[in-house]
Amino acid sequence: MTDTTRIDRLFKILKAENRPALVTYFMGGDPDYETSLSVMKTLPRAGSDIIELGMPFSDPMADGPAIQAAGLRALKGGQTLARTLEMARAFREEDDHTPIVMMGYYNPIYIYGVERFLADAKAAGIDGLIIVDLPPEMDEELCLPALHAGINFIRLATPTTNDARLPKVLENTSGFVYYVSMTGITGSALPDTSKVSEAVARIKGHTDLPVCVGFGVKTASQARVIGAAADGVVVGTAIVNAVANVLGPDGQTTADPAEAVATLVRGLAEGVREARVAVE
Amino acid sequence: MNEPVAPNSFRTGPDEQGMFGIFGGRFVAETLMPLILDLEKHWNAAKNDPAFDAELKHLATHYTGRPSPLYFAERLTEHLGGAKVYLKRDELNHTGSHKINNCLGQILLAKRMGKTRIIAETGAGQHGVAAATVAARFGLPCIVYMGATDVERQAPNVFRMKLLGAEVRPVTSGHGTLKDAMNEALRDWVTNVEDTYYLIGTAAGPHPYPELVRDFQCVIGKETREQMLAAEGRLPDMLVAALGGGSNAIGLFHPFLDEKDVAIVGVEAGGKGLQGEEHCASLAVGKPGVLHGNRTYLLQNEDGQIKDGHSISAGLDYPGIGPEHSWLKETGRAEYVAIQDQEALEAFQLLTRLEGIIPALEPSHALAEVMKRAPKMDKDRIIVVNLSGRGDKDIFSVAKHLGMDI
């Protein structure tokens, strides 16, 4: 199967430290390439452990209004899949240890060409992929070629993924499992946290992979609660909103987006670091 | 059903993965997978259940008004001076288009699955009206997603849906047309997985939708076959139908796919011409890609971002196409052509004047292709064109294009 990736190595370290990972999503190219690259660079400095690099798509059918808008801003700013890969390459020039997971939809990759994409992604230092519209039934499209190329394919499990289906979802998953803590689009309200820990325990009954939980986490205290039960806390919409909040009506920045994101992420990172302490 | 299956039959798809060759499939978020598998299970049971078939037939007869006539368009034929032109008159259906065939089938399926809330997407509003109609008939709440641009240009259908008790939710994301309405319907479905049935309007989307919508629309082709044998004692030489997503076309075509002497022609919206961006001819100038749960021909840029189409007809205004049509194009079994806005407008007026039938702008595209082909064919040849909808909904936009005030 896959060689050990930066993701595998990170979770080993965090396990020894007994703390969950902070996984941060941002939209590549929002609102433009340079600004977005500075946001990316600030994430690990502010305490993010894993970066999810959003690939904009014109029709993000599982995303809420915030990420839809971010994707459209990025596309308007000239972002393409080639430029998103370029962004990862530029980031890697100064950071060779923070895992990068590219997240988005299949069509831009399909059009780019699967083999060419995997080769370029590997060369750019990409560690994993989350492709929203490729369920296990479609594994031959990209999941199996990615595993073959040494890139983790991270699958989403949801409240609708019952025990009968979990083994199929987990079969070719590597890196970590991304548990979407509710049905619905990104950015919706956070559900009952006790249900989240139940669900994490249920998934862990089927796999040794780390389980990260996302959808709806916005504040440090939420991150702390989720982090007590999960191996990682994913924050997306809140970060995308932090960028959007410093954009004027024409998309010009009214303050530094990287600084706005850094402030948010520093708080979240503290929350995550207190997670296990808080319960003990 | 008892027709022999040739080794090279065109009627056996999709396969177990929901594929027609490389097209189709189940490209959806994990949240939806269990629902789609559940739908497939119920669909497989329903299609083999005589009681389901009987209920659907009863409704088709007494509610929709089937069979729809196969009408010999004598004056149009005379005017064109070539092949005999027959119209399959699905515009006479209750609600005014072929959309009701699919909606009745799917609402019975929803009921069977115990779903209590219906969602649908609509472009021109014909599917929205049909969905709202069956929801009213079966007493289920219905939410229709409609692009904000379409809500404005299709005001009469919006009002109809509201009268029928549906809630119309304007979609402002993207460009506010059918593609965006479909994204929003999928978002609703992802959020309300427990109680909601997504009543999709065309033979596209994730498996099993392309198959089940096709099967519900195949009543068009099956009737045509019987009616043509009764009228002429033989099968037609050519079938012509317009395509947005392609449900009326696949409904007419599918029962004839293995009749190698029957030529099959699908007509896409050529808009203002295929050279520019203002058309919806995904088969003619698009390329295969993945959107809304299936792989099919799509209008897209070199980065795989989906483009917005343009057509005078909101019902054809979709950048994709049902996956089975993509496969029929690739295999060469069907031919696909494009007709421009102006040509469709001319056909609209011609049929109205010659036959006293006001067609919708969607089948006007098919009629325009017939106007090109019939004169070049011998008088003993027969063309069937699917008159999939009536034009009442289009009189305002036609008046605008003709520079008239009403």
XYZ file of C-alpha atoms in Angstrom:
686
model
C 0.000 0.000 0.000
C 1.181 3.560 0.631
C 4.487 4.586 2.082
C 4.335 6.470 5.334
C 3.169 10.000 4.605
C 3.554 13.199 6.581
C 0.011 12.522 7.855
C 0.935 9.124 9.300
C 4.062 10.545 10.924
C 2.170 13.485 12.439
C -0.472 11.323 14.091
C 2.240 9.142 15.642
C 3.804 12.214 17.222
C 0.457 13.577 18.423
C -0.438 10.245 19.940
C 2.752 10.387 21.974
C 1.865 13.947 23.018
C -1.700 12.875 23.781
C -3.368 15.712 21.945
C -5.665 15.939 18.944
C -4.696 17.534 15.645
C -6.003 20.864 14.472
C -6.964 20.475 10.817
C -7.596 23.749 9.018
C -9.321 24.217 5.673
C -8.940 27.266 3.492
C -9.881 27.942 -0.114
C -6.929 28.022 -2.490
C -6.876 31.275 -4.443
C -9.365 33.184 -2.285
C -9.478 36.041 -3.066
C -6.294 35.816 -5.132
C -3.192 33.643 -5.359
C -0.764 35.804 -3.354
C -3.160 36.582 -0.494
C -4.186 32.971 -0.293
C -0.573 31.751 -0.202
C 0.089 34.090 2.725
C -2.960 32.613 4.502
C -1.602 29.131 3.875
C 1.807 30.017 5.261
C 0.306 31.469 8.413
C -1.699 28.344 9.287
C 1.090 26.164 10.730
C 2.710 29.184 12.414
C -0.590 29.836 14.213
C -0.842 26.237 15.391
C -2.499 24.256 12.632
C -1.239 20.676 12.330
C -2.734 19.685 8.972
C -3.707 21.941 6.076
C -6.691 21.244 3.882
C -6.142 23.112 0.655
C -9.489 23.786 -1.019
C -9.664 23.390 -4.787
C -12.353 25.736 -6.091
C -15.160 24.281 -8.205
C -17.976 26.072 -9.986
C -20.623 23.693 -8.599
C -19.779 22.666 -5.026
C -22.921 20.673 -4.300
C -22.002 19.694 -0.716
C -20.881 23.120 0.440
C -22.734 25.886 2.206
C -22.898 29.539 1.153
C -19.546 30.563 2.739
C -17.418 28.011 0.881
C -19.452 28.429 -2.318
C -18.710 32.136 -2.261
C -15.031 31.554 -1.468
C -14.737 29.200 -4.442
C -16.333 31.723 -6.771
C -14.006 34.475 -5.502
C -11.028 32.217 -6.151
C -12.181 31.334 -9.665
C -12.813 35.004 -10.370
C -9.301 35.681 -9.110
C -7.936 33.316 -11.758
C -7.394 30.209 -9.654
C -7.137 26.897 -11.522
C -6.138 23.407 -10.431
C -2.656 24.045 -11.872
C -2.320 27.170 -9.734
C -3.546 25.353 -6.626
C -0.794 22.783 -7.165
C 1.651 25.648 -7.682
C 0.539 27.110 -4.346
C 1.370 23.843 -2.583
C 4.784 23.794 -4.270
C 5.486 27.355 -3.148
C 4.427 26.508 0.414
C 6.705 23.474 0.482
C 9.740 25.651 -0.237
C 9.634 26.814 3.363
C 7.665 24.054 5.123
C 8.457 20.437 4.459
C 6.683 18.853 7.417
C 3.078 20.140 7.634
C 0.797 17.669 5.853
C -1.251 19.069 2.975
C -4.540 17.500 1.960
C -6.216 18.781 -1.188
C -9.982 18.937 -0.890
C -12.592 19.478 -3.559
C -14.588 17.881 -6.332
C -13.611 15.401 -9.001
C -14.268 17.148 -12.297
C -11.272 19.527 -12.380
C -8.990 16.541 -11.622
C -10.703 14.393 -14.250
C -10.201 17.123 -16.838
C -6.575 17.721 -15.746
C -6.018 13.966 -16.177
C -5.786 11.578 -13.213
C -2.252 10.294 -13.877
C -0.878 13.743 -14.604
C -2.594 15.148 -11.519
C -1.200 12.485 -9.199
C 2.317 12.955 -10.542
C 2.116 16.744 -10.154
C 0.487 16.486 -6.716
C 3.187 14.137 -5.489
C 5.869 16.448 -6.842
C 4.197 19.434 -5.156
C 4.322 17.681 -1.767
C 0.650 16.762 -1.431
C 0.004 14.059 1.160
C -3.675 13.320 0.844
C -6.880 13.922 -1.075
C -10.477 14.429 0.006
C -12.746 14.293 -3.010
C -16.298 14.905 -1.944
C -18.077 13.297 -4.903
C -16.081 10.066 -5.101
C -17.721 7.475 -2.823
C -16.144 3.983 -2.485
C -18.312 2.769 -5.380
C -16.116 4.949 -7.603
C -12.724 3.898 -6.160
C -11.246 2.961 -9.504
C -11.496 6.558 -10.710
C -8.966 8.157 -8.373
C -8.751 6.461 -4.971
C -6.854 3.352 -6.097
C -4.506 5.261 -8.440
C -3.807 7.741 -5.602
C -2.959 4.972 -3.146
C -0.694 3.479 -5.776
C 1.040 6.846 -6.160
C 1.628 7.048 -2.388
C -1.021 9.677 -1.671
C -3.560 9.110 1.113
C -7.189 9.004 0.122
C -9.201 10.320 3.036
C -12.832 9.338 3.125
C -15.757 11.080 4.687
C -17.976 9.090 7.013
C -21.308 10.614 7.962
C -24.200 9.933 10.333
C -25.852 8.094 7.393
C -22.888 5.713 7.150
C -24.239 2.822 9.222
C -22.331 -0.184 10.564
C -23.171 -2.210 7.485
C -21.623 0.390 5.222
C -18.639 1.481 7.354
C -16.327 -1.355 6.257
C -16.861 -0.393 2.621
C -16.157 3.269 3.357
C -13.033 2.393 5.344
C -11.701 -0.239 2.952
C -9.396 1.980 0.897
C -9.233 4.909 3.303
C -5.812 5.927 4.569
C -4.266 8.828 6.484
C -7.300 9.506 8.629
C -11.079 9.221 8.548
C -12.955 12.475 8.276
C -16.163 12.167 10.259
C -18.719 14.688 9.120
C -20.556 15.187 12.376
C -23.915 15.926 10.813
C -25.820 15.543 7.608
C -25.922 18.732 5.657
C -23.716 21.197 3.934
C -20.509 22.705 5.281
C -20.859 25.505 7.772
C -24.118 24.377 9.359
C -24.727 24.358 13.113
C -22.743 22.100 15.401
C -24.653 19.038 16.617
C -24.873 17.471 20.045
C -21.300 16.717 21.106
C -22.182 13.535 23.016
C -23.423 12.072 19.727
C -20.078 12.960 18.198
C -18.115 10.947 20.741
C -20.467 7.998 20.274
C -19.919 8.155 16.530
C -16.144 8.401 16.902
C -16.189 5.332 19.141
C -18.330 3.496 16.582
C -15.863 4.260 13.761
C -12.912 3.334 15.932
C -14.540 -0.049 16.387
C -13.910 -0.608 12.686
C -10.492 0.957 12.093
C -7.158 1.850 13.653
C -6.971 5.050 11.601
C -7.191 8.410 13.379
C -10.680 9.941 13.256
C -10.983 13.683 12.687
C -14.309 15.426 13.146
C -15.581 18.383 11.221
C -18.591 20.383 10.060
C -19.678 23.177 12.331
C -16.641 23.813 14.547
C -16.188 27.584 14.890
C -14.769 28.406 18.310
C -11.933 27.365 20.602
C -14.342 25.928 23.174
C -16.057 23.783 20.534
C -12.651 22.623 19.347
C -11.790 21.681 22.918
C -14.956 19.615 23.371
C -14.676 17.821 20.016
C -10.948 17.333 20.526
C -11.576 15.414 23.740
C -13.228 12.643 21.744
C -11.573 12.843 18.336
C -8.026 12.507 17.013
C -8.448 15.739 15.138
C -10.721 18.743 14.842
C -11.445 20.133 11.377
C -12.262 23.821 11.004
C -13.234 25.167 7.595
C -16.080 27.605 7.260
C -14.896 29.731 10.205
C -11.536 30.238 8.475
C -13.124 30.985 5.122
C -15.353 33.524 6.905
C -12.328 35.124 8.572
C -10.995 35.843 5.069
C -14.390 36.998 3.765
C -14.820 39.364 6.719
C -11.808 41.448 5.703
C -12.868 41.747 2.055
C -14.661 44.823 0.807
C -17.577 44.751 -1.627
C -15.258 44.622 -4.632
C -13.067 41.928 -3.138
C -10.284 44.304 -2.062
C -8.845 43.583 1.370
C -9.744 45.933 4.211
C -7.320 44.255 6.630
C -4.722 41.507 6.348
C -6.555 38.168 5.756
C -3.527 36.194 6.949
C -3.546 38.072 10.262
C -7.312 37.572 10.654
C -6.915 33.838 10.057
C -3.897 33.648 12.377
C -5.873 35.180 15.240
C -8.670 32.657 14.810
C -6.344 29.670 14.411
C -4.250 30.588 17.462
C -7.430 30.411 19.559
C -8.488 27.119 18.020
C -5.015 25.680 18.558
C -5.201 26.561 22.242
C -8.598 24.889 22.460
C -7.248 21.737 20.865
C -4.220 21.671 23.156
C -6.458 21.947 26.219
C -8.825 19.244 25.008
C -7.324 16.246 26.766
C -6.172 18.265 29.769
C -9.733 19.457 30.276
C -11.193 15.997 30.542
C -8.503 14.521 32.705
C -40.686 -6.870 -22.593
C -40.477 -10.114 -24.563
C -38.370 -8.701 -27.353
C -35.266 -10.767 -28.041
C -32.110 -9.143 -26.727
C -29.546 -8.981 -29.477
C -25.951 -9.567 -28.381
C -25.267 -5.981 -29.289
C -28.478 -4.633 -27.782
C -28.593 -0.946 -26.984
C -31.289 -1.498 -24.390
C -29.506 -3.381 -21.631
C -27.876 -0.440 -19.858
C -27.022 0.681 -17.316
C -24.789 -1.980 -15.753
C -24.792 -2.757 -12.034
C -22.582 0.231 -11.301
C -25.047 2.457 -13.097
C -22.757 2.943 -16.087
C -23.595 3.301 -19.762
C -20.101 2.631 -21.078
C -17.976 5.281 -19.325
C -21.040 7.472 -18.660
C -23.375 7.622 -15.678
C -22.230 6.296 -12.304
C -22.714 7.500 -8.732
C -20.539 10.554 -8.149
C -22.140 11.801 -4.942
C -21.138 12.747 -1.403
C -20.994 9.860 1.072
C -23.996 11.313 2.926
C -26.150 10.548 -0.108
C -24.787 7.090 -0.928
C -26.973 5.154 1.540
C -30.014 7.009 0.178
C -29.165 6.255 -3.396
C -28.594 2.592 -2.606
C -31.919 2.534 -0.760
C -33.651 4.169 -3.719
C -32.120 1.575 -6.035
C -33.355 -1.249 -3.814
C -36.906 0.118 -3.752
C -36.828 0.842 -7.464
C -35.744 -2.703 -8.289
C -38.598 -4.045 -6.178
C -41.152 -1.602 -7.607
C -40.345 -2.231 -11.241
C -41.016 -5.942 -10.759
C -44.185 -5.388 -8.760
C -47.385 -5.725 -10.829
C -49.279 -3.650 -8.250
C -46.900 -0.710 -8.738
C -47.286 -0.945 -12.488
C -51.070 -1.202 -12.204
C -51.321 1.895 -10.016
C -49.093 3.876 -12.351
C -51.107 2.774 -15.398
C -54.344 3.698 -13.688
C -53.059 7.192 -12.932
C -51.627 7.546 -16.444
C -55.031 6.769 -17.927
C -57.331 8.642 -15.587
C -55.139 11.472 -14.309
C -52.687 12.238 -17.103
C -54.966 11.278 -19.983
C -52.809 8.647 -21.645
C -52.323 7.394 -24.231
C -51.501 10.677 -25.885
C -52.498 10.744 -29.575
C -50.076 10.093 -32.396
C -51.278 12.730 -34.803
C -50.561 12.878 -38.522
C -49.674 16.510 -39.213
C -51.213 16.652 -42.655
C -50.797 20.330 -43.426
C -47.270 20.483 -42.039
C -46.383 17.441 -44.156
C -47.908 19.063 -47.240
C -46.056 22.299 -46.548
C -42.691 20.581 -46.162
C -43.326 18.441 -49.264
C -41.438 15.323 -48.194
C -41.663 12.726 -45.437
C -44.904 12.254 -43.521
C -44.674 13.982 -40.138
C -46.418 12.543 -37.101
C -46.590 14.363 -33.776
C -46.533 12.391 -30.525
C -48.770 14.679 -28.542
C -47.455 14.587 -25.010
C -48.278 18.278 -24.791
C -51.898 17.175 -24.225
C -50.978 15.537 -20.930
C -52.289 16.958 -17.687
C -49.913 19.811 -16.699
C -48.971 20.321 -20.348
C -45.829 18.278 -20.856
C -44.188 14.887 -20.621
C -42.892 15.745 -17.138
C -45.989 14.303 -15.448
C -45.089 10.758 -16.639
C -41.947 10.815 -14.528
C -43.455 12.672 -11.569
C -46.263 10.164 -11.100
C -43.825 7.271 -11.204
C -41.480 8.880 -8.716
C -44.154 9.989 -6.266
C -45.404 6.413 -6.101
C -41.835 5.374 -5.384
C -41.511 8.055 -2.678
C -44.721 6.836 -1.086
C -43.462 3.268 -1.200
C -40.270 4.359 0.552
C -42.229 6.108 3.291
C -40.848 9.553 2.456
C -42.905 12.496 3.634
C -41.305 15.512 1.971
C -40.696 16.128 -1.729
C -38.011 18.357 -3.208
C -37.449 19.127 -6.871
C -35.453 21.429 -9.117
C -36.871 23.222 -12.100
C -35.690 25.396 -14.957
C -38.648 26.529 -17.057
C -40.998 25.419 -14.329
C -42.611 22.534 -16.228
C -41.067 19.914 -13.986
C -41.715 22.090 -10.940
C -45.390 22.322 -11.871
C -45.618 18.574 -12.486
C -43.859 17.826 -9.182
C -46.093 20.287 -7.294
C -49.111 18.680 -8.980
C -48.339 15.129 -7.881
C -47.360 16.367 -4.417
C -50.792 18.009 -4.142
C -52.473 14.861 -5.450
C -50.720 12.726 -2.805
C -50.858 15.279 0.005
C -47.113 15.719 0.509
C -45.301 19.006 1.127
C -43.168 20.041 -1.839
C -40.264 22.448 -2.130
C -39.153 23.493 -5.582
C -35.716 25.021 -6.129
C -35.640 27.405 -9.050
C -32.905 29.750 -10.213
C -33.700 33.368 -9.366
C -33.260 34.314 -13.033
C -35.795 31.655 -14.033
C -38.214 32.703 -11.280
C -38.331 36.092 -12.960
C -38.715 34.898 -16.531
C -41.233 32.128 -15.752
C -43.641 34.006 -13.488
C -46.815 32.121 -14.576
C -45.326 28.745 -13.639
C -44.100 30.115 -10.315
C -47.648 31.198 -9.543
C -49.019 27.797 -10.600
C -46.631 26.002 -8.265
C -47.674 28.249 -5.404
C -51.361 27.629 -6.152
C -50.624 23.920 -5.994
C -49.266 24.397 -2.502
C -45.569 24.101 -3.258
C -42.960 26.413 -1.807
C -40.762 27.907 -4.524
C -37.282 28.764 -3.261
C -35.370 31.106 -5.573
C -31.695 30.170 -5.882
C -29.323 33.092 -6.153
C -26.033 31.183 -6.124
C -24.132 30.857 -9.399
C -26.089 32.406 -12.247
C -29.500 31.519 -10.878
C -30.492 28.946 -13.506
C -31.274 25.213 -13.629
C -27.760 24.024 -12.767
C -27.739 26.143 -9.605
C -31.244 24.963 -8.695
C -29.985 21.387 -8.936
C -26.990 22.162 -6.689
C -29.356 23.647 -4.122
C -31.765 20.689 -4.292
C -28.799 18.364 -3.667
C -27.771 20.502 -0.678
C -31.284 20.227 0.724
C -31.204 16.459 0.241
C -27.828 16.140 1.988
C -29.309 18.063 4.917
C -32.696 16.306 5.140
C -31.763 12.720 4.423
C -34.296 11.068 6.711
C -37.658 12.184 5.374
C -36.959 13.694 1.964
C -37.404 12.301 -1.527
C -35.580 14.122 -4.324
C -37.888 14.054 -7.326
C -35.382 14.722 -10.080
C -36.810 16.070 -13.321
C -34.703 14.554 -16.058
C -32.895 11.364 -16.984
C -29.671 12.519 -15.346
C -28.094 12.572 -11.877
C -26.650 9.609 -9.961
C -27.735 6.043 -10.696
C -30.529 4.879 -10.530
C -32.178 8.176 -11.586
C -31.212 8.060 -15.290
C -32.668 4.554 -15.506
C -35.843 5.100 -13.560
C -36.707 8.423 -15.188
C -36.131 6.808 -18.581
C -38.349 3.874 -17.702
C -41.146 6.197 -16.559
C -40.844 8.164 -19.819
C -40.659 5.077 -22.054
C -44.445 5.067 -22.134
C -43.995 7.671 -24.912
C -42.020 5.341 -27.158
C -44.064 2.253 -26.363
C -47.311 4.010 -27.278
C -45.731 5.475 -30.403
C -44.728 2.026 -31.548
C -48.231 0.575 -31.148
C -49.932 3.623 -32.599
C -47.621 3.730 -35.610
C -48.170 0.035 -36.317
C -51.925 0.664 -36.132
C -51.788 3.753 -38.362
C -49.219 2.740 -40.959
C -48.637 -0.951 -40.388
C -44.930 -0.360 -39.902
C -42.361 1.415 -37.763
C -41.297 5.012 -38.468
C -38.088 5.778 -40.387
C -36.963 8.497 -38.046
C -37.543 9.769 -34.507
C -36.776 13.363 -33.563
C -36.858 14.880 -30.076
C -35.388 17.890 -28.268
C -32.957 17.520 -25.383
C -32.267 19.558 -22.284
C -31.433 16.789 -19.852
C -33.000 14.447 -22.382
C -35.889 12.687 -20.612
C -38.571 13.107 -23.294
C -36.041 12.079 -25.944
C -34.875 8.935 -24.170
C -38.521 8.071 -23.477
C -39.281 8.136 -27.190
C -35.986 6.626 -28.350
C -35.398 3.766 -25.950
C -38.080 1.321 -27.139
C -36.692 1.734 -30.697
C -32.960 1.507 -29.968
C -32.645 -2.019 -31.308
C -34.668 -1.271 -34.451
C -31.710 -0.611 -36.699
C -33.841 0.801 -39.514
C -35.211 3.553 -37.295
C -32.944 6.611 -37.420
C -32.720 8.528 -34.148
C -32.043 12.261 -33.971
C -31.683 14.304 -30.782
C -31.835 18.086 -30.999
C -29.900 20.310 -28.610
C -30.325 24.024 -28.053
C -27.931 25.822 -30.369
C -28.837 29.176 -28.785
C -27.207 31.994 -30.691
C -24.779 29.682 -32.466
C -22.170 27.113 -31.492
C -19.168 29.383 -32.177
C -19.755 31.519 -29.087
C -20.700 30.747 -25.499
C -24.437 31.260 -25.824
C -25.831 27.793 -26.409
C -26.520 24.552 -24.522
C -25.128 22.047 -27.005
C -23.191 19.879 -24.540
C -23.042 16.881 -26.885
C -21.977 18.955 -29.879
C -19.229 21.030 -28.278
C -18.862 19.850 -24.672
C -16.658 17.062 -23.390
C -17.095 14.286 -20.838
C -16.887 15.338 -17.205
C -18.512 14.776 -13.806
C -21.368 16.880 -12.472
C -24.531 16.276 -10.433
C -23.717 12.667 -9.706
C -22.910 11.400 -13.199
C -20.284 11.432 -15.897
C -21.614 12.852 -19.112
C -20.918 15.465 -21.773
C -20.675 18.902 -20.157
C -20.081 22.470 -21.190
C -16.923 23.311 -19.303
C -13.690 25.230 -19.571
C -10.177 23.784 -19.790
C -9.965 23.762 -15.951
C -13.084 21.617 -15.587
C -15.255 24.484 -14.337
C -18.831 24.200 -15.563
C -20.132 26.909 -17.883
C -23.583 28.381 -17.981
C -25.557 27.686 -21.085
C -27.955 29.868 -22.978
C -31.172 28.995 -24.749
C -34.340 30.850 -25.679
C -35.992 27.912 -23.958
C -35.389 27.755 -20.202
C -36.182 24.026 -20.335
C -33.088 23.339 -22.433
C -30.871 25.673 -20.426
C -28.641 23.033 -18.814
C -24.891 22.521 -19.383
C -25.111 18.710 -19.160
C -27.137 15.897 -20.671
C -28.467 12.546 -19.486
C -25.624 9.971 -19.495
C -27.424 7.516 -21.766
C -27.474 10.122 -24.530
C -23.716 10.566 -24.141
C -23.354 6.830 -24.619
C -25.725 6.749 -27.614
C -23.649 9.502 -29.187
C -20.364 7.671 -28.551
C -21.704 4.390 -29.917
C -23.114 6.184 -32.950
C -26.615 4.764 -32.392
C -28.149 8.223 -32.240
C -27.275 11.420 -34.036
C -27.260 14.723 -32.179
C -27.631 18.113 -33.806
C -28.184 21.683 -32.642
C -30.929 24.139 -33.562
C -30.605 27.856 -32.939
C -33.060 30.134 -31.100
C -34.191 31.800 -34.316
C -34.902 28.510 -36.091
C -36.912 27.276 -33.098
C -38.957 30.489 -33.106
C -39.781 29.986 -36.792
C -40.858 26.390 -36.188
C -42.976 27.540 -33.236
C -44.893 29.915 -35.494
C -45.146 27.506 -38.399
C -46.760 24.699 -36.409
C -49.119 27.151 -34.737
C -50.330 28.502 -38.097
C -50.449 25.227 -40.029
C -51.820 22.838 -37.432
C -53.427 25.026 -34.794
C -51.084 23.607 -32.185
C -48.935 25.953 -30.113
C -45.815 23.966 -29.211
C -43.481 24.721 -26.335
C -40.135 26.221 -27.319
C -38.381 22.976 -26.345
C -40.070 20.717 -28.964
C -39.956 23.663 -31.392
C -36.250 22.810 -31.648
C -37.163 19.273 -32.725
C -39.724 20.651 -35.188
C -37.093 22.960 -36.691
C -34.884 19.941 -37.371
C -37.843 18.172 -38.986
C -38.352 21.234 -41.193
C -34.810 20.741 -42.454
C -35.009 16.992 -42.964
C -38.539 16.194 -44.136
C -38.288 18.081 -47.462
C -35.224 16.015 -48.409
C -36.932 12.709 -47.704
C -39.255 10.680 -49.951
C -42.989 11.017 -49.437
C -43.311 7.423 -48.292
C -40.939 8.023 -45.387
C -42.251 8.651 -41.878
C -40.884 10.914 -39.140
C -42.201 11.012 -35.571
C -41.450 14.116 -33.573
C -42.058 14.265 -29.855
C -44.268 17.235 -29.078
C -43.239 17.117 -25.446
C -44.905 20.299 -24.203
C -47.414 22.973 -25.043
C -46.458 26.563 -25.677
C -48.828 28.453 -23.397
C -46.004 29.063 -20.932
C -43.854 30.549 -23.690
C -46.189 33.133 -25.204
C -44.679 35.969 -23.172
C -41.112 35.284 -24.157
C -42.072 34.597 -27.779
C -43.953 37.928 -27.898
C -40.840 39.647 -26.584
C -38.635 38.015 -29.214
C -41.089 38.952 -31.955
C -41.246 42.511 -30.662
C -44.927 42.365 -29.760
C -46.756 43.674 -26.702
C -49.401 41.562 -24.984
